PDB file of C-alpha atoms and ligand atoms in Angstrom:
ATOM      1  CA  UNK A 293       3.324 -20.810 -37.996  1.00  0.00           C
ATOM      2  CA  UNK A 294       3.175 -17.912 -35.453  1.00  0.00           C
ATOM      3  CA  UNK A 295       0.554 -17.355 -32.709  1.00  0.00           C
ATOM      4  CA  UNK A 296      -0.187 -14.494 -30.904  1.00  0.00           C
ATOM      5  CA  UNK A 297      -2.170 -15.708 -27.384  1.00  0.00           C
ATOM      6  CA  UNK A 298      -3.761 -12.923 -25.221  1.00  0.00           C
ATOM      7  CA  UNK A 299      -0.942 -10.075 -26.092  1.00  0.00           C
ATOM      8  CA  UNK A 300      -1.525  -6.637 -24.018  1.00  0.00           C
ATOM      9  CA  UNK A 301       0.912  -3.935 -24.673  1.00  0.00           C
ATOM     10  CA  UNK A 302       1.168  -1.060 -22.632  1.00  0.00           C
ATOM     11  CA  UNK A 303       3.119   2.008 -23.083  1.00  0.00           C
ATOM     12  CA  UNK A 304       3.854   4.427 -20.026  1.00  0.00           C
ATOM     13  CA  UNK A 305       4.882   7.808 -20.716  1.00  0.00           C
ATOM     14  CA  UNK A 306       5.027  10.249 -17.806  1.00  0.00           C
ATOM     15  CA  UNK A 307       1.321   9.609 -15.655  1.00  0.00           C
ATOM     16  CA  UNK A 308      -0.421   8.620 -18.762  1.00  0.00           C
ATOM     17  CA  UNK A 309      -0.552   4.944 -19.584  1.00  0.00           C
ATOM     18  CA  UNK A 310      -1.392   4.232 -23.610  1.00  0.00           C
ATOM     19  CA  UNK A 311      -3.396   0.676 -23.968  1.00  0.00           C
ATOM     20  CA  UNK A 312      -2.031   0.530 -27.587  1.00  0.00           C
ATOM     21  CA  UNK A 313      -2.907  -3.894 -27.647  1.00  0.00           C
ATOM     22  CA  UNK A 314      -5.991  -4.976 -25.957  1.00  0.00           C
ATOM     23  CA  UNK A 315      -5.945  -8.908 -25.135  1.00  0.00           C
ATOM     24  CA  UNK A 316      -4.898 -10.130 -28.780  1.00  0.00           C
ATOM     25  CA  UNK A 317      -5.165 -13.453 -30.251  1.00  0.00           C
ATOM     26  CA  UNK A 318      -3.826 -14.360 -33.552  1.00  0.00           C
ATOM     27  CA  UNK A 319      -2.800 -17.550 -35.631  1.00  0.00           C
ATOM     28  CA  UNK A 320      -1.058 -17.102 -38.783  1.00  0.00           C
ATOM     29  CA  UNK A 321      -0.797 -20.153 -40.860  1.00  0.00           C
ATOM     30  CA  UNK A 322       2.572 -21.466 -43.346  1.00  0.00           C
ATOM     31  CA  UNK A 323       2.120 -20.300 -46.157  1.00  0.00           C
ATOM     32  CA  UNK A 324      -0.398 -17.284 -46.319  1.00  0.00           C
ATOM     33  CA  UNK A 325      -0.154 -13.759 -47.126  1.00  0.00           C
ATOM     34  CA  UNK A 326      -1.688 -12.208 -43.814  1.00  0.00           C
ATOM     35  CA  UNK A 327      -2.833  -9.066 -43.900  1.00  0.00           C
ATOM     36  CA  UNK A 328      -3.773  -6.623 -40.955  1.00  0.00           C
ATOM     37  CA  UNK A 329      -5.814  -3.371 -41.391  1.00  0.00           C
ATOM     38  CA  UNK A 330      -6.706  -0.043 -39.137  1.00  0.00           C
ATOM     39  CA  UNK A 331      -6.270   3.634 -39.136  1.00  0.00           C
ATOM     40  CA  UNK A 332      -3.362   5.353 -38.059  1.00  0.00           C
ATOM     41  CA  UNK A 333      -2.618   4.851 -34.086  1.00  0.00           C
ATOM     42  CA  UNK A 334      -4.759   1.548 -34.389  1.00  0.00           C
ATOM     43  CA  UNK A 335      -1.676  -0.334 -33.051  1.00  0.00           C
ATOM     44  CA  UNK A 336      -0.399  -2.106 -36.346  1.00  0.00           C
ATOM     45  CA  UNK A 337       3.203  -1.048 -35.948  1.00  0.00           C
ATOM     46  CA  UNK A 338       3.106  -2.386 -32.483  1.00  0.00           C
ATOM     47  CA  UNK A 339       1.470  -5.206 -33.794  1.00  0.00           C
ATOM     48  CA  UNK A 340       3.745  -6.339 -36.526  1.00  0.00           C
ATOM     49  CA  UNK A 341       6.321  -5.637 -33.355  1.00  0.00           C
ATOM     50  CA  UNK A 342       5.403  -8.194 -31.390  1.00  0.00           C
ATOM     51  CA  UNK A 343       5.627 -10.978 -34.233  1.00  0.00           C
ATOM     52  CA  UNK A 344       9.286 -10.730 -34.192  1.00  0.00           C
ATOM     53  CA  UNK A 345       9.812  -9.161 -30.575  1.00  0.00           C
ATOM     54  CA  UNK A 346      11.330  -6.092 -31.319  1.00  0.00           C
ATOM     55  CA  UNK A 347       8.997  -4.723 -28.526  1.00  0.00           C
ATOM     56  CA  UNK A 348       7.885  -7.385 -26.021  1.00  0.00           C
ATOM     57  CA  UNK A 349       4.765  -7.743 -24.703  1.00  0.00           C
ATOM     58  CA  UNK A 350       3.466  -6.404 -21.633  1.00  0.00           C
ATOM     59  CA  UNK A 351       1.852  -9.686 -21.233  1.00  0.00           C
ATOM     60  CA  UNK A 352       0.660 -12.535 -23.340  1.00  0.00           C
ATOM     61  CA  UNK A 353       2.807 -15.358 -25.293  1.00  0.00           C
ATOM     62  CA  UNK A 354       4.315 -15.409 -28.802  1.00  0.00           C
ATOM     63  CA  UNK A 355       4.552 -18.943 -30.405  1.00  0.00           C
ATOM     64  CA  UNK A 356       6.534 -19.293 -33.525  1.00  0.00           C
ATOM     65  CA  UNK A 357       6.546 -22.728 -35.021  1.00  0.00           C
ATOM     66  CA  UNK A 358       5.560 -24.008 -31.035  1.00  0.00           C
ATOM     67  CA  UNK A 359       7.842 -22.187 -29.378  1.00  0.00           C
ATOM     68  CA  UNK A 360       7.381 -19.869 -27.068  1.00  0.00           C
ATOM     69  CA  UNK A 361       9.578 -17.023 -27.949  1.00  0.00           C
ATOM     70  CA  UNK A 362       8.381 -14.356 -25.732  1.00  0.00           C
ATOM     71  CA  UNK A 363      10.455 -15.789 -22.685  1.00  0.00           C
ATOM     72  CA  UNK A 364      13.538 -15.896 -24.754  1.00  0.00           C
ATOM     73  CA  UNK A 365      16.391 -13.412 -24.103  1.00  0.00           C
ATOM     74  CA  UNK A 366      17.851 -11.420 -26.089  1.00  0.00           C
ATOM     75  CA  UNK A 367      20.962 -13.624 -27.766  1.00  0.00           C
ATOM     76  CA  UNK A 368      18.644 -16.771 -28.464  1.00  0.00           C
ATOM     77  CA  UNK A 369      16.144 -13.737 -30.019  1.00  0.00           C
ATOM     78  CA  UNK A 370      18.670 -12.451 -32.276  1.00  0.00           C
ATOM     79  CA  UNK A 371      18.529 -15.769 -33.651  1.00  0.00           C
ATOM     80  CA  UNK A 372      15.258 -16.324 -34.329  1.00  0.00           C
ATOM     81  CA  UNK A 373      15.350 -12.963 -35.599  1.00  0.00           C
ATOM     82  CA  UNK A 374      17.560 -14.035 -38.228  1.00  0.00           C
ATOM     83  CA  UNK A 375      14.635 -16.487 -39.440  1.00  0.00           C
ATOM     84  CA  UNK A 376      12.516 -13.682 -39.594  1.00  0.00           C
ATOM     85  CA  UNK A 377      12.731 -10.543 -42.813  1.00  0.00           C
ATOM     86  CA  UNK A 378      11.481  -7.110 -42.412  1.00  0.00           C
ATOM     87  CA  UNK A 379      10.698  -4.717 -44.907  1.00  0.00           C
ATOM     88  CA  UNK A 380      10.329  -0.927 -43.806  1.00  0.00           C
ATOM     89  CA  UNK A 381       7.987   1.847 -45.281  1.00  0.00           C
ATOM     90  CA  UNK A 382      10.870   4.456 -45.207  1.00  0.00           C
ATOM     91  CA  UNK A 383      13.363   1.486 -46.695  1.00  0.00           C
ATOM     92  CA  UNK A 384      15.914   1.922 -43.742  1.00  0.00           C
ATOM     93  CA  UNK A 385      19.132   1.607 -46.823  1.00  0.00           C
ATOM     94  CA  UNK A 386      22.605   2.687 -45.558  1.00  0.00           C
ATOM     95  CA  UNK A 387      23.074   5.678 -47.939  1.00  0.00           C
ATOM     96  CA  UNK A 388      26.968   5.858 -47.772  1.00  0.00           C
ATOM     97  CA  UNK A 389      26.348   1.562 -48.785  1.00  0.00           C
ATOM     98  CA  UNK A 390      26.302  -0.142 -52.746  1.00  0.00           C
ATOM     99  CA  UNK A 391      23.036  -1.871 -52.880  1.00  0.00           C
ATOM    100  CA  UNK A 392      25.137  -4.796 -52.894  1.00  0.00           C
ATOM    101  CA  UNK A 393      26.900  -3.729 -49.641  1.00  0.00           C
ATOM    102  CA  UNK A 394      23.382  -3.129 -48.130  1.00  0.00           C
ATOM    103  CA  UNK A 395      21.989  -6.727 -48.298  1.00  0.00           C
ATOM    104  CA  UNK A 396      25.508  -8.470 -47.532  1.00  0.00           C
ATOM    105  CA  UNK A 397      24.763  -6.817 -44.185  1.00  0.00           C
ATOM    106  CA  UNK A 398      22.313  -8.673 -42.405  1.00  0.00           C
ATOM    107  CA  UNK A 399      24.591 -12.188 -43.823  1.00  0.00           C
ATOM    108  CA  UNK A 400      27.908 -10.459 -42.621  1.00  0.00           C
ATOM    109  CA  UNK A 401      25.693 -10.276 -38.196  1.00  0.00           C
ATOM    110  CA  UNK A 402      25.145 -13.909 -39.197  1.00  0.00           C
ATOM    111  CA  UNK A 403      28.811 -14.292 -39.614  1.00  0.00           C
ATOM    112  CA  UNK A 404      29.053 -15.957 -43.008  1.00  0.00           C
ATOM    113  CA  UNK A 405      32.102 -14.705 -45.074  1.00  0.00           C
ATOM    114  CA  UNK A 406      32.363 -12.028 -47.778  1.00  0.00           C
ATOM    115  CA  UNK A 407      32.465 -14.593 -50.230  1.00  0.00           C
ATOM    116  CA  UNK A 408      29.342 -16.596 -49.227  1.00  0.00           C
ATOM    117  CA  UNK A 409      27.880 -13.125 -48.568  1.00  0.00           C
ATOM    118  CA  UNK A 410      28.366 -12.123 -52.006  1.00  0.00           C
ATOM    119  CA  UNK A 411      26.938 -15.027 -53.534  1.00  0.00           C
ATOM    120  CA  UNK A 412      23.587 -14.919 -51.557  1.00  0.00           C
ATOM    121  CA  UNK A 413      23.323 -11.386 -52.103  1.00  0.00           C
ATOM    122  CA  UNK A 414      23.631 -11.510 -55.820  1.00  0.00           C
ATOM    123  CA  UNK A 415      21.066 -14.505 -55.520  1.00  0.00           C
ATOM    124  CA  UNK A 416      18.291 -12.178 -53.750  1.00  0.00           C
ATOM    125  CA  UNK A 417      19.003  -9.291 -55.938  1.00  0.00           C
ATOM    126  CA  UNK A 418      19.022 -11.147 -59.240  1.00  0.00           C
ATOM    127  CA  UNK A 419      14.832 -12.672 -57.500  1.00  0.00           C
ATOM    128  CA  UNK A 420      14.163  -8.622 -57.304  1.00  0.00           C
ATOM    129  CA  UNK A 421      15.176  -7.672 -60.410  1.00  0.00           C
ATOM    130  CA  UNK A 422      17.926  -5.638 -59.052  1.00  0.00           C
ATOM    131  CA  UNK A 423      20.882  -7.672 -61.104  1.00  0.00           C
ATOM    132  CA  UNK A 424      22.167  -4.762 -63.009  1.00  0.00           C
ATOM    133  CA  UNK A 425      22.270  -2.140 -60.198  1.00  0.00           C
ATOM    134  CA  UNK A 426      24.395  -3.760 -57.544  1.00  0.00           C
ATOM    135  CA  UNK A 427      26.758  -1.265 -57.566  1.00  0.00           C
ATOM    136  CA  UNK A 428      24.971   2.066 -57.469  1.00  0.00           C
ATOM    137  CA  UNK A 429      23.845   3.911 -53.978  1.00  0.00           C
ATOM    138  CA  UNK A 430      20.180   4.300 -53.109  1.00  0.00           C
ATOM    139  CA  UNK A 431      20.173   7.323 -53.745  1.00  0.00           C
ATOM    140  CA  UNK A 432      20.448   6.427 -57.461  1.00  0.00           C
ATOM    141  CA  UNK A 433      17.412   4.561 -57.110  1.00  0.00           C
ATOM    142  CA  UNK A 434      13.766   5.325 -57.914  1.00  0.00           C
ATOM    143  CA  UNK A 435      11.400   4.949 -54.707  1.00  0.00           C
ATOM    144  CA  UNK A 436      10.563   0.935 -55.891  1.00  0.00           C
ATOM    145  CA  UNK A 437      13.940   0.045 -57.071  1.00  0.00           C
ATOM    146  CA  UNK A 438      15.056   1.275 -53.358  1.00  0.00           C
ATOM    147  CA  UNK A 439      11.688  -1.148 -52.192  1.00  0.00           C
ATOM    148  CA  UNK A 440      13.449  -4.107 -53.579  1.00  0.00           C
ATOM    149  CA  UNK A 441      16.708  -3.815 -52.444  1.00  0.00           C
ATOM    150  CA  UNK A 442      14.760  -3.932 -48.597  1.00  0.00           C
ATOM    151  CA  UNK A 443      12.677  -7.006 -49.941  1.00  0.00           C
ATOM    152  CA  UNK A 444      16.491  -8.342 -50.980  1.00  0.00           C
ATOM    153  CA  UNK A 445      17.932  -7.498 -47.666  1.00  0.00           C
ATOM    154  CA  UNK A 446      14.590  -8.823 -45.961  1.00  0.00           C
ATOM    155  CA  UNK A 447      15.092 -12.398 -47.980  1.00  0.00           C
ATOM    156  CA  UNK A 448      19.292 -12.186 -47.821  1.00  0.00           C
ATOM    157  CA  UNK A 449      18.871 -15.211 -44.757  1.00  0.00           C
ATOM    158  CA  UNK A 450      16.438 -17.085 -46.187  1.00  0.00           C
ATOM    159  CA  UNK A 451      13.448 -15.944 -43.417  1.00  0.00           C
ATOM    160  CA  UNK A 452      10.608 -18.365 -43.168  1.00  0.00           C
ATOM    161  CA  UNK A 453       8.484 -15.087 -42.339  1.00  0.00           C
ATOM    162  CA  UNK A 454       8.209 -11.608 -43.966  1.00  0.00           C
ATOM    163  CA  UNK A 455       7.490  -8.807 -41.948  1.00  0.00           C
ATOM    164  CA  UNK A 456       5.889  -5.644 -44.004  1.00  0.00           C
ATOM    165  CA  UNK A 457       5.246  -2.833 -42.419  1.00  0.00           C
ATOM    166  CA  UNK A 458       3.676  -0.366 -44.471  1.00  0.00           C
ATOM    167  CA  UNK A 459       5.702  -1.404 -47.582  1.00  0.00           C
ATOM    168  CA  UNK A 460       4.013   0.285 -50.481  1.00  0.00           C
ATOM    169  CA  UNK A 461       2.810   3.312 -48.014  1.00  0.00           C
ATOM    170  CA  UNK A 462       5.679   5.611 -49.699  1.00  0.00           C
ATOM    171  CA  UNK A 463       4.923   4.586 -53.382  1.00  0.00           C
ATOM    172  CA  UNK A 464       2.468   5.769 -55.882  1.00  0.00           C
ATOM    173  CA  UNK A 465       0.084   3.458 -57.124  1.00  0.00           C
ATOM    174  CA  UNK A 466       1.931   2.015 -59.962  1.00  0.00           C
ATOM    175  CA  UNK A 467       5.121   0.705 -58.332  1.00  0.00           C
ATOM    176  CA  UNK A 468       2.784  -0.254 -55.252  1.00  0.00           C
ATOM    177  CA  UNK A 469       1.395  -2.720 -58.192  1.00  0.00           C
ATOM    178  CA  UNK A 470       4.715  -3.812 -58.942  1.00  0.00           C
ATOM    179  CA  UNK A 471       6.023  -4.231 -55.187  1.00  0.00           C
ATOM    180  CA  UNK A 472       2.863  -6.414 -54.605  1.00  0.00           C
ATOM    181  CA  UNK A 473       3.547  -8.418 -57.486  1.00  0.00           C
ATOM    182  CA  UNK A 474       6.474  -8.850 -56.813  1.00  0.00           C
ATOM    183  CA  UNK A 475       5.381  -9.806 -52.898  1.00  0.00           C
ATOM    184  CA  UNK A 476       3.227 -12.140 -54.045  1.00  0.00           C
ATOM    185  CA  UNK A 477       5.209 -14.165 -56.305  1.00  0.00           C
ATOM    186  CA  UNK A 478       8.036 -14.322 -53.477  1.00  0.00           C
ATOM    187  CA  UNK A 479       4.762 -16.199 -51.325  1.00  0.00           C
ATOM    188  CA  UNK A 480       4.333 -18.349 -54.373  1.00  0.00           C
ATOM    189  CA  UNK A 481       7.744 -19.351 -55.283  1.00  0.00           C
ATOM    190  CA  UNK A 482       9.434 -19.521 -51.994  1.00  0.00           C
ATOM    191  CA  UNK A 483       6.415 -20.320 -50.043  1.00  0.00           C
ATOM    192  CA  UNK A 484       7.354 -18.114 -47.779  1.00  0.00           C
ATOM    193  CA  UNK A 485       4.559 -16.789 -44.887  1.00  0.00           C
ATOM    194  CA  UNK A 486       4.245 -13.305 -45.377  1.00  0.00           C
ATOM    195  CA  UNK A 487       2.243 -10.771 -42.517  1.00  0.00           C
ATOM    196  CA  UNK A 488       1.661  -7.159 -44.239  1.00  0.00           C
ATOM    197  CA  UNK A 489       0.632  -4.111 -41.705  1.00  0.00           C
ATOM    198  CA  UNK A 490      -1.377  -1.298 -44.763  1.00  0.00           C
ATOM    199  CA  UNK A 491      -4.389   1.259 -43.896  1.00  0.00           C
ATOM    200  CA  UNK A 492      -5.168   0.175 -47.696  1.00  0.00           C
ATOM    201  CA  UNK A 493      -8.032  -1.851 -48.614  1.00  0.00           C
ATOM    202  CA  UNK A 494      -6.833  -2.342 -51.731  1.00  0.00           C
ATOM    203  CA  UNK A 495      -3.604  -4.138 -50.731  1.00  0.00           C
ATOM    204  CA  UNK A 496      -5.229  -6.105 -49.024  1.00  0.00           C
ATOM    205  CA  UNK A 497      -7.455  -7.334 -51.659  1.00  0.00           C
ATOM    206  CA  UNK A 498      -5.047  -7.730 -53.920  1.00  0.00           C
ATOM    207  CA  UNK A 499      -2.306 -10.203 -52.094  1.00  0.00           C
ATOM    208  CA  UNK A 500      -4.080 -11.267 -48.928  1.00  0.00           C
ATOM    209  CA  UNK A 501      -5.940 -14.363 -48.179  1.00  0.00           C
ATOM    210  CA  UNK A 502      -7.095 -13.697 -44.482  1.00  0.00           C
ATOM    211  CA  UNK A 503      -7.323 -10.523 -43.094  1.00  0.00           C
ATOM    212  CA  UNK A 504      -7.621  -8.842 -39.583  1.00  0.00           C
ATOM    213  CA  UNK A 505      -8.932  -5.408 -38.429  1.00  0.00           C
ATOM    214  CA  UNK A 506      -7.410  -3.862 -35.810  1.00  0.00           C
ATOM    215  CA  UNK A 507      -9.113  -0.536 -34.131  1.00  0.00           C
ATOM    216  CA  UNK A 508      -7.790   0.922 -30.734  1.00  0.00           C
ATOM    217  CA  UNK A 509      -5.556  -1.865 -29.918  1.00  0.00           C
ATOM    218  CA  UNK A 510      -8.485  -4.602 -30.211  1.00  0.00           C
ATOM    219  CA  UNK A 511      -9.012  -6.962 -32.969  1.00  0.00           C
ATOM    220  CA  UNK A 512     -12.460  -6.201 -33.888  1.00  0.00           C
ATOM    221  CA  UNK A 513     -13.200  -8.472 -37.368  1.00  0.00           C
ATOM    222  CA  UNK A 514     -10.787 -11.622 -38.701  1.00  0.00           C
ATOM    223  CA  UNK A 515     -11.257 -13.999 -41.425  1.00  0.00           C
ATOM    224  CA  UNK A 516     -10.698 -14.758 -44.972  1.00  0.00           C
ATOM    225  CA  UNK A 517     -10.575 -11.600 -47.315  1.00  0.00           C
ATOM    226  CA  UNK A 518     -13.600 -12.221 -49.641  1.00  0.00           C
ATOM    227  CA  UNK A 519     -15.764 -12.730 -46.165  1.00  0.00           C
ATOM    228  CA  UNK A 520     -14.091  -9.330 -44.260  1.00  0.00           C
ATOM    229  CA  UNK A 521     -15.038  -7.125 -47.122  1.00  0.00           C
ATOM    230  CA  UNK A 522     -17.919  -8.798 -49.139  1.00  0.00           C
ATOM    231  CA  UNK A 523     -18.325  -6.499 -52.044  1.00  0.00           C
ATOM    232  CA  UNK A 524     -15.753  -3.702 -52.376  1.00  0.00           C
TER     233      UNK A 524
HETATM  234  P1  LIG B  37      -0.440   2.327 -35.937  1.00  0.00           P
HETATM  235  O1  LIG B  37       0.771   1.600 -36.413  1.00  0.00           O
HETATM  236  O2  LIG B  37      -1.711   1.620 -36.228  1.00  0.00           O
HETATM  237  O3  LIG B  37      -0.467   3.745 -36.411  1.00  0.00           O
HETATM  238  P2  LIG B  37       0.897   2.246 -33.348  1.00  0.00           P
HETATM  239  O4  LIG B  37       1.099   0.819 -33.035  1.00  0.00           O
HETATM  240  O5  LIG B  37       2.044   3.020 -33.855  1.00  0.00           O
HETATM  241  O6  LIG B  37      -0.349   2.389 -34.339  1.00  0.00           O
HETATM  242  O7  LIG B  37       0.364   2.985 -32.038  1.00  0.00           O
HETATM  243  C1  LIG B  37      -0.707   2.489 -31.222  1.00  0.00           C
HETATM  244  C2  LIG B  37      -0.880   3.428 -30.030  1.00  0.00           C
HETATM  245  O8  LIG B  37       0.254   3.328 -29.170  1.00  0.00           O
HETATM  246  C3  LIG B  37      -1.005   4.893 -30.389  1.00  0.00           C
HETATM  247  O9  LIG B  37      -1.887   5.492 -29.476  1.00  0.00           O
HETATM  248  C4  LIG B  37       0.391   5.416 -30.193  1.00  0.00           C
HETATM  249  O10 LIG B  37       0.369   6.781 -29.892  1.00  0.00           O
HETATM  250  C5  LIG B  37       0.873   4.588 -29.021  1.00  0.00           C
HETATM  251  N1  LIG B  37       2.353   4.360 -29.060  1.00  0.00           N
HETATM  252  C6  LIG B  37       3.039   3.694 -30.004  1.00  0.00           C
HETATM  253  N2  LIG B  37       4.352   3.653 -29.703  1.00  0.00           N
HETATM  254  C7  LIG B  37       4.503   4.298 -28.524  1.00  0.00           C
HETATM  255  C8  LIG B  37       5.604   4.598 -27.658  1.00  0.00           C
HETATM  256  N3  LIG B  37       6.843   4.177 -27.971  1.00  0.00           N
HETATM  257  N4  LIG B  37       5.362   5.285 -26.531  1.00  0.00           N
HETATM  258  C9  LIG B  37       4.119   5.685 -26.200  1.00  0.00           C
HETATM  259  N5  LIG B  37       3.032   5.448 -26.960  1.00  0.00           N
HETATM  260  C10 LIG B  37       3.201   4.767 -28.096  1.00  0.00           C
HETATM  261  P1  LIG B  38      33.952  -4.203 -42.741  1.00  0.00           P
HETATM  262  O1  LIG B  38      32.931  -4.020 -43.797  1.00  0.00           O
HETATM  263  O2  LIG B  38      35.344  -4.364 -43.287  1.00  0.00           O
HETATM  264  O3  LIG B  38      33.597  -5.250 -41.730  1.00  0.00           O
HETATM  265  P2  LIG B  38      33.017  -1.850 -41.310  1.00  0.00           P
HETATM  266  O4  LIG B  38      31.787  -2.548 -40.889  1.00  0.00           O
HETATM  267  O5  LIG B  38      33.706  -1.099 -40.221  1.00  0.00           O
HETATM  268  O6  LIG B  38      34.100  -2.828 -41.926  1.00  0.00           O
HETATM  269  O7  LIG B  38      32.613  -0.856 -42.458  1.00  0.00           O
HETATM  270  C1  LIG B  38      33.376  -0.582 -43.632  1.00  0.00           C
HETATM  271  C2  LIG B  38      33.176   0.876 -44.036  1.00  0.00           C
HETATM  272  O8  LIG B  38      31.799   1.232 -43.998  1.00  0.00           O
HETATM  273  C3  LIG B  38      33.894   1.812 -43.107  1.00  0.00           C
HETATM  274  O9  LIG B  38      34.530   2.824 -43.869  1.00  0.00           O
HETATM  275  C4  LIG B  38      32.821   2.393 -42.231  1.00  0.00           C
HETATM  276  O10 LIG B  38      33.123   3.724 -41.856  1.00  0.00           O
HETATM  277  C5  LIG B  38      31.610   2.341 -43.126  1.00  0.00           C
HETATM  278  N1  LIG B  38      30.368   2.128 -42.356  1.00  0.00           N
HETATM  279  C6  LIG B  38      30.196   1.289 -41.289  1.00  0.00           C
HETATM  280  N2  LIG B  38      28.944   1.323 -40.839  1.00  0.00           N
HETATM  281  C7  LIG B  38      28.273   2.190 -41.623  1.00  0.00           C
HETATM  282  C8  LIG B  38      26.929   2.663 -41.649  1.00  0.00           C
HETATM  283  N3  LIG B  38      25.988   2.254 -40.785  1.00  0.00           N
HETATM  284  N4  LIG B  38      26.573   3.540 -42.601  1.00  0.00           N
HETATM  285  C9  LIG B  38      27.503   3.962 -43.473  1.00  0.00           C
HETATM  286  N5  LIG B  38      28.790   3.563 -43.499  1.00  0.00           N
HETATM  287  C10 LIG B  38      29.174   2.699 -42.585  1.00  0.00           C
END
């Protein structure tokens, strides 16, 4: 599904030069729920960045579905962009936007009407539980309901990949249960490929089947879950 072939990423501020991706290589296959793991300043976030190029790589190639997208500029990337959901730790909701208003906005850049935008909305929202609340602000929202309504906006184009990046990282441990749930039957149902950034171990055991670690921009461990962490 997506490949990641000998990525560097550098970033230059003033004299100092930050190696924050050290010569990564990573296949992600259709279907799986992908997990990758480090401490804080590991270089997950730039990571999960390069997946969908909204940072490009210093050097290295990006394949998604055999193509190379890391050549592409910027109006064919927008596109494949489109194919592509992320969710956000923070939720990144227009506040002064329904819940309703806030998922019809990623359809309304692809430039489907307000009627067909309506009626996918409503579709994604009603698959997050969300039916009843289309109308309210996020602020009237707990922390999970607000969760969904970015997995809804994520899922409004019908993405073959979902981006996570540190989803449940704001929630407390019960609606972190209920996000992943709710994560993992979206993987089930709509087969859809799903690649989760997380310092937790335990989100990782409970939705992922292959996991990689990730420590000072070098992948140091990959494989399947139960062979990564053999006995919690
Ligand atoms: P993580 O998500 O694992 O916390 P990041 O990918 O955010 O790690 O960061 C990896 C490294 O790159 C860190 O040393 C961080 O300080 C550095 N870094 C990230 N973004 C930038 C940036 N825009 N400019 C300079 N350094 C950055
Ligand atoms: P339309 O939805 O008719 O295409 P706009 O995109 O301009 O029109 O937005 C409709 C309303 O939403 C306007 O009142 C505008 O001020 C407001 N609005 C636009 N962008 C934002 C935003 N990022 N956050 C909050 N309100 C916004």
């Amino acid at each position: 599904m997506i490949r990641l072939e000998h990525i560097n990423k550098n970033y230059v501020s003033g004299t100092k030069t930050v190696v924050a991706l050290d010569d990564i290589n990573l296949q992600i296959q259709a279907g799986e729920v992908f997990g990758i793991i480090g401490r804080s300043g590991a270089g997950k976030s730039t990571l999960i960045r390069m997946l969908n190029l909204l940072e490009r790589p210093s050097s290295g190639r990006v394949w998604l579905q055999d193509q190379d997208i890391s050549t592409l500029a910027e109006p064919q990337l927008r596109q494949v962009r489109q194919k592509i959901g992320m969710v956000f730790q923070h939720f990144n909701l227009l506040q002064m936007r329904t819940v309703l208003d806030n998922v019809c906005f990623p359809l309304r850049l692809a430039g489907l009407t307000r009627a067909q935008q309506k009626a996918r909305a409503l579709e994604v929202l009603e698959l997050v539980g969300l039916q009843d609340h289309v109308h309210k602000y996020p602020r009237q929202l707990s922390g999970g309901q607000q969760q969904r309504v970015g997995i809804a906006r994520a899922l409004a184009n019908h993405p073959q990949l979902l981006l996570c990046d540190e989803a449940t990282s704001a929630l407390d441990p019960e609606t972190t249960q209920s996000i992943l749930r709710l994560l993992a039957q979206i993987n089930q149902d709509l087969g859809l490929t799903i690649v989760l950034i997380t310092h937790s171990m335990d989100v990782i055991r409970r939705i992922c089947d292959r996991v990689a670690v990730i420590d000072a921009g070098k992948l140091v461990e990959q494989g399947e879950v139960l062979d990564v962490f053999l006995h919690p």
